[in-house]
Coordinates of C-alpha atoms and ligand atoms in Angstrom, one line a residue:
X268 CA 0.0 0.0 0.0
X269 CA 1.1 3.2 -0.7
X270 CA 0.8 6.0 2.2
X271 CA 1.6 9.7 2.0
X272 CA 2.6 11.2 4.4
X273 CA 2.2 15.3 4.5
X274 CA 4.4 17.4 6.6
X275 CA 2.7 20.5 6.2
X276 CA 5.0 23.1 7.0
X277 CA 8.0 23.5 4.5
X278 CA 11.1 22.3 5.9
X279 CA 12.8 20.0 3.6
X280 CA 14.8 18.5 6.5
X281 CA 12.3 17.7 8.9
X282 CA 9.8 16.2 6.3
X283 CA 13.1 13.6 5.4
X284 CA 13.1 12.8 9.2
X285 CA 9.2 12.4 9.5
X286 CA 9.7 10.0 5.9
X287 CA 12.6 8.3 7.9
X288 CA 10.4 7.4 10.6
X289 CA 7.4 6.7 9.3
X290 CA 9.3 3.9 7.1
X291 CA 11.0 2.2 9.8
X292 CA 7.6 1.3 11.4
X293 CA 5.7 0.7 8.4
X294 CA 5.1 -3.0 7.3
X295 CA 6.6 -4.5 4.6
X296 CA 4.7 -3.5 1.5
X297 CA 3.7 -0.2 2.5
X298 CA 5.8 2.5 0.7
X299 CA 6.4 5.9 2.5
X300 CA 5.9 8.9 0.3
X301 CA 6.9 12.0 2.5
X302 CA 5.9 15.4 0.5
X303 CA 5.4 18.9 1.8
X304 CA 3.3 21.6 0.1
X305 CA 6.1 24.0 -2.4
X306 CA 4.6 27.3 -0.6
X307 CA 3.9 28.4 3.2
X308 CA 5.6 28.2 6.4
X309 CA 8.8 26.8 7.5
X310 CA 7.1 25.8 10.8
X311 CA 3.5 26.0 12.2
X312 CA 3.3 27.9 15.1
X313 CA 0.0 29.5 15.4
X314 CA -3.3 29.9 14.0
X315 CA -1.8 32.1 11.3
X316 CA 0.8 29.5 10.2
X317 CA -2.2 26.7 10.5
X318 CA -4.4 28.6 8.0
X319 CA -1.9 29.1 5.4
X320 CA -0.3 25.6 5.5
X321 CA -3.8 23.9 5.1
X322 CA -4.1 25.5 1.7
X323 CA -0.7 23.9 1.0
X324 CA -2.1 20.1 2.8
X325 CA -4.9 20.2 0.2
X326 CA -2.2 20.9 -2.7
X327 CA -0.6 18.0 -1.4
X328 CA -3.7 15.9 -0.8
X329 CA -4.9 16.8 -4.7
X330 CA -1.2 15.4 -5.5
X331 CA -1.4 12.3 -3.9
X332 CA -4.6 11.5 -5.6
X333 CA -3.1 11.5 -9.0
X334 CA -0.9 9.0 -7.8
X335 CA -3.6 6.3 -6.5
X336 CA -2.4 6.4 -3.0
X337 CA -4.3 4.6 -0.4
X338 CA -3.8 6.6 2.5
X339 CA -3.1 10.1 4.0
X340 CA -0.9 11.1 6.9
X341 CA -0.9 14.9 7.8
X342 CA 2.5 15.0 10.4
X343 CA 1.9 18.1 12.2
X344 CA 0.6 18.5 15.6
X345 CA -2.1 21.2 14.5
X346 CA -3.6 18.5 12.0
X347 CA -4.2 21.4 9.8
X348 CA -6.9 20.8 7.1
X349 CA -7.7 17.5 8.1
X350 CA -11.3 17.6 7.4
X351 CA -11.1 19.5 4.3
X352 CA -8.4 17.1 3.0
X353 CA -11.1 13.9 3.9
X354 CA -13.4 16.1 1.6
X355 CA -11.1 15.7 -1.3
X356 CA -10.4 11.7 -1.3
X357 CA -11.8 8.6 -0.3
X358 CA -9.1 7.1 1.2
X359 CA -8.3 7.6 4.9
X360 CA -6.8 10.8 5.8
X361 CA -4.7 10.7 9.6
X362 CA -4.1 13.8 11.3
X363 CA -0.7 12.9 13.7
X364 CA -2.6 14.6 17.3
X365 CA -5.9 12.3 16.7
X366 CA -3.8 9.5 16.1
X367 CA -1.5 9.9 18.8
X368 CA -4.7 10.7 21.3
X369 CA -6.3 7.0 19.8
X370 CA -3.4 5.3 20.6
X371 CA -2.7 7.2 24.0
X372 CA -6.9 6.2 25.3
X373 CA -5.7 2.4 24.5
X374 CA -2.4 2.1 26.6
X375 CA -3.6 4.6 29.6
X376 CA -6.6 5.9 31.7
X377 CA -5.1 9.7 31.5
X378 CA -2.4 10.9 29.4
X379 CA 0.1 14.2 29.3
X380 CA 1.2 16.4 26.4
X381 CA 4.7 17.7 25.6
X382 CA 4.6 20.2 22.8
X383 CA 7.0 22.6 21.3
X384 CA 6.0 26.1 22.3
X385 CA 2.8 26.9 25.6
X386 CA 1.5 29.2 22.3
X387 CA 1.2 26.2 19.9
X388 CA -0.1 24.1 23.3
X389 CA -3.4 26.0 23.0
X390 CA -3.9 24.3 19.8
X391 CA -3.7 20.9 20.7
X392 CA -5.9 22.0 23.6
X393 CA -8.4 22.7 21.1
X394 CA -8.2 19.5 19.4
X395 CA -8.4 17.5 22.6
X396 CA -11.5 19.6 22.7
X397 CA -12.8 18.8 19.4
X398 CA -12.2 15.2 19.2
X399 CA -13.6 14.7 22.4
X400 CA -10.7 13.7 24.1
X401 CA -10.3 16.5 26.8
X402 CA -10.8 14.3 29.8
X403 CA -8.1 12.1 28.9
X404 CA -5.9 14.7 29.3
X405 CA -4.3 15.7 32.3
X406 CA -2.4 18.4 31.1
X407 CA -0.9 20.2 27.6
X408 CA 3.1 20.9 28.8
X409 CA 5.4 23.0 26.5
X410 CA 9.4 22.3 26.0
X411 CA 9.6 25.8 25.2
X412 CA 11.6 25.0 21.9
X413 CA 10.7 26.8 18.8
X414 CA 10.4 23.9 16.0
X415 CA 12.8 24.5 14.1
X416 CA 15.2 24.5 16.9
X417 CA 14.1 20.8 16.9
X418 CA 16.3 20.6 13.4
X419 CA 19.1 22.7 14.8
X420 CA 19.7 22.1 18.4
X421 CA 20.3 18.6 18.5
X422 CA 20.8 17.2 22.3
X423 CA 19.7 20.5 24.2
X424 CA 16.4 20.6 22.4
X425 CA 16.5 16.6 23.2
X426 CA 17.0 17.4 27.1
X427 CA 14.8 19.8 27.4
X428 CA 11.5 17.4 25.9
X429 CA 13.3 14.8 28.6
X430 CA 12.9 17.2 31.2
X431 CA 9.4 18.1 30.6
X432 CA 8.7 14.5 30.5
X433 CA 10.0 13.7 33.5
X434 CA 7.9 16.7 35.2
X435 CA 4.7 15.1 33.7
X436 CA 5.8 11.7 35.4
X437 CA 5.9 13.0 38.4
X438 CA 3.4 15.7 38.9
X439 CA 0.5 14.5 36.1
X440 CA -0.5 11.2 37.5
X441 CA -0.8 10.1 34.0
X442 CA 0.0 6.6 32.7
X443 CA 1.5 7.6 28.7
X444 CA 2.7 11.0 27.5
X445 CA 2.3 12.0 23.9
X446 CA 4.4 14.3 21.8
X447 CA 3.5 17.0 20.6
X448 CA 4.9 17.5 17.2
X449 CA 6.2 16.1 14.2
X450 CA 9.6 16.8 14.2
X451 CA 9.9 15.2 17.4
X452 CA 9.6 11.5 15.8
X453 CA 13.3 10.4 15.4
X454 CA 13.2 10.9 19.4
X455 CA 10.6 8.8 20.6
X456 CA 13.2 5.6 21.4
X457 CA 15.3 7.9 23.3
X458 CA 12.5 10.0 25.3
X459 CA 11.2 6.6 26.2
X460 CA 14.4 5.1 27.3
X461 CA 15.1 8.5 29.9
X462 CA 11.3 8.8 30.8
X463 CA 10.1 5.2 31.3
X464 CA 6.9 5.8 30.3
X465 CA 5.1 4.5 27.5
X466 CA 5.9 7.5 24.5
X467 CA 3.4 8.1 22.0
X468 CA 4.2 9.8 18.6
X469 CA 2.0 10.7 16.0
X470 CA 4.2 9.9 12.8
X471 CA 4.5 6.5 13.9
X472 CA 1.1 5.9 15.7
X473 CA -1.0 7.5 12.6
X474 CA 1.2 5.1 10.3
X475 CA 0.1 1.5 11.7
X476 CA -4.0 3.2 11.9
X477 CA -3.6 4.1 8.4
X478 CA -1.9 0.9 7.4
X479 CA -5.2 -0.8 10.1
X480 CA -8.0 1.0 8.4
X481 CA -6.8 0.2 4.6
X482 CA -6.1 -3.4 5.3
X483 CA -10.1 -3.3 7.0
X484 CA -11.0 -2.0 3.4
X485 CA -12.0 1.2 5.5
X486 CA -11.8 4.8 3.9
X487 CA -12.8 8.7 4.2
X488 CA -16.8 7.9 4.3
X489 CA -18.6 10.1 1.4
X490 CA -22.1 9.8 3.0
X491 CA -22.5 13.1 4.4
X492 CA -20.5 16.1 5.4
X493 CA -16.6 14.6 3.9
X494 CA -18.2 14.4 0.5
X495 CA -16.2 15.4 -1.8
X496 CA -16.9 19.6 -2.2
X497 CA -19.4 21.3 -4.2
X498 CA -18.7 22.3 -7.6
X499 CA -17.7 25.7 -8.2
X500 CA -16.3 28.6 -9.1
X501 CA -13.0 29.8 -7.0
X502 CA -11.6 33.3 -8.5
X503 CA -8.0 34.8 -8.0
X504 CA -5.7 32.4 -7.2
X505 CA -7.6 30.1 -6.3
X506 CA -9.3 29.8 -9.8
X507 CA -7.3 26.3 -10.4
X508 CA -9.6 25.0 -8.0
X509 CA -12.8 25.6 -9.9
X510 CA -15.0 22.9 -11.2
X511 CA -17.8 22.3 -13.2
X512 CA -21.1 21.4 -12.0
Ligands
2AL601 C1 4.0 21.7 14.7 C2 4.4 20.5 14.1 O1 4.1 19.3 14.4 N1 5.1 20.8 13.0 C3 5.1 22.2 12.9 O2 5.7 22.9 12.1 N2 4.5 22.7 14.0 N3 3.2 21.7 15.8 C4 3.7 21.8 17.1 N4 2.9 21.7 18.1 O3 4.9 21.9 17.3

């Protein structure tokens, strides 16, 4: 099966990390395809960054369609576009914080986040939110590392996630912690190894439910609201995504 997986901000560099990871856990058979959109932000940090990269996601997602690919990974912690991108295929579409909060409800009674930035926490705290997941979550903790600094600081951005970890093991209760971004998933072995707790990421985690719901013959349902979108007219610069009715 053939999985693409999206980092939606524009880093070169981290999307080869995200492909990287996502391959070593994938099954034999299943090919990696790790692609980010040509235009947007180097990192998604905010609501601002969100909004502009999902234009890019869908890019991407109309991309991968030409290319018969049977499922979808979108490998940053915002999941950004996720339900518009569901609108443009039928096959499943992953967003890496839903995945990661899936796998988290199975292994624990009450799990802990550890973003990048306390800004970009206040996302994920509206996904919990969203996906109804609030109440498995103790708390939404912040490294306090920029994500790009995730490329370029090597060990100190590496001890810093450790550290926050730790704090969550001791003063969350909780019984997992999940990470909160993508370019945290070449760390998960080593987090794991320091924290001794079980370490959720979403790269990894949103690769084996993709690989789950294709081998189940399961995709994007098109009975209802992830139909594929009205034809019509887009102007501007967005005229390349008109269609006729
Ligand atoms: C992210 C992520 O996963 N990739 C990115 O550019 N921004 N979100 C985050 N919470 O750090």
């Amino acid at each position: 099966m053939k999985i693409r997986v999206i980092n939606p901000n524009t880093t070169a560099s981290m999307t080869e990390k995200i492909g990287e990871a996502a391959s070593r856990i994938a099954a034999p058979g299943t090919q990696i395809i790790a692609s980010n959109p040509h235009s947007g932000p180097v990192s998604i940090e905010c609501h601002f960054d969100e909004a502009i990269s999902a234009v890019g996601v869908l890019e991407e997602v109309r991309a991968g369609e030409l290319e018969q690919t049977d499922a979808y990974i979108l490998a940053c912690f915002g999941d950004p576009g996720l339900l518009a991108a569901r609108e443009l295929t039928r096959a499943p579409v992953i967003g890496i914080a839903e995945a990661a909060f899936h796998m988290a409800t199975l292994i624990s009674t009450r799990f802990s986040i550890v973003t990048t930035l306390g800004r970009t926490g206040i996302i994920a705290e509206h996904l919990l939110q969203s996906y109804g997941f609030a109440h498995h979550c103790r708390r939404v903790r912040a490294a306090e590392i920029p994500v790009l600094d995730l490329e370029s600081s090597g060990d100190q951005a590496l001890d810093r996630i450790i550290d926050e970890c730790l704090r969550a093991k001791a003063e969350d209760n909780i019984g997992a912690i999940v990470l909160g971004c993508g370019g945290m998933a070449d760390l998960t072995a080593q987090i794991r190894d320091a924290v001794g707790l079980p370490i959720i990421e979403g790269v990894t985690a949103a690769v084996k439910l993709a690989e789950s719901l294709v081998s189940l013959g399961l995709g994007t349902s098109k009975h209802g609201d992830l139909d594929f979108p009205r034809a019509k007219t887009f102007t501007g610069q967005f005229n390349h995504l008109s269609s006729a009715n």
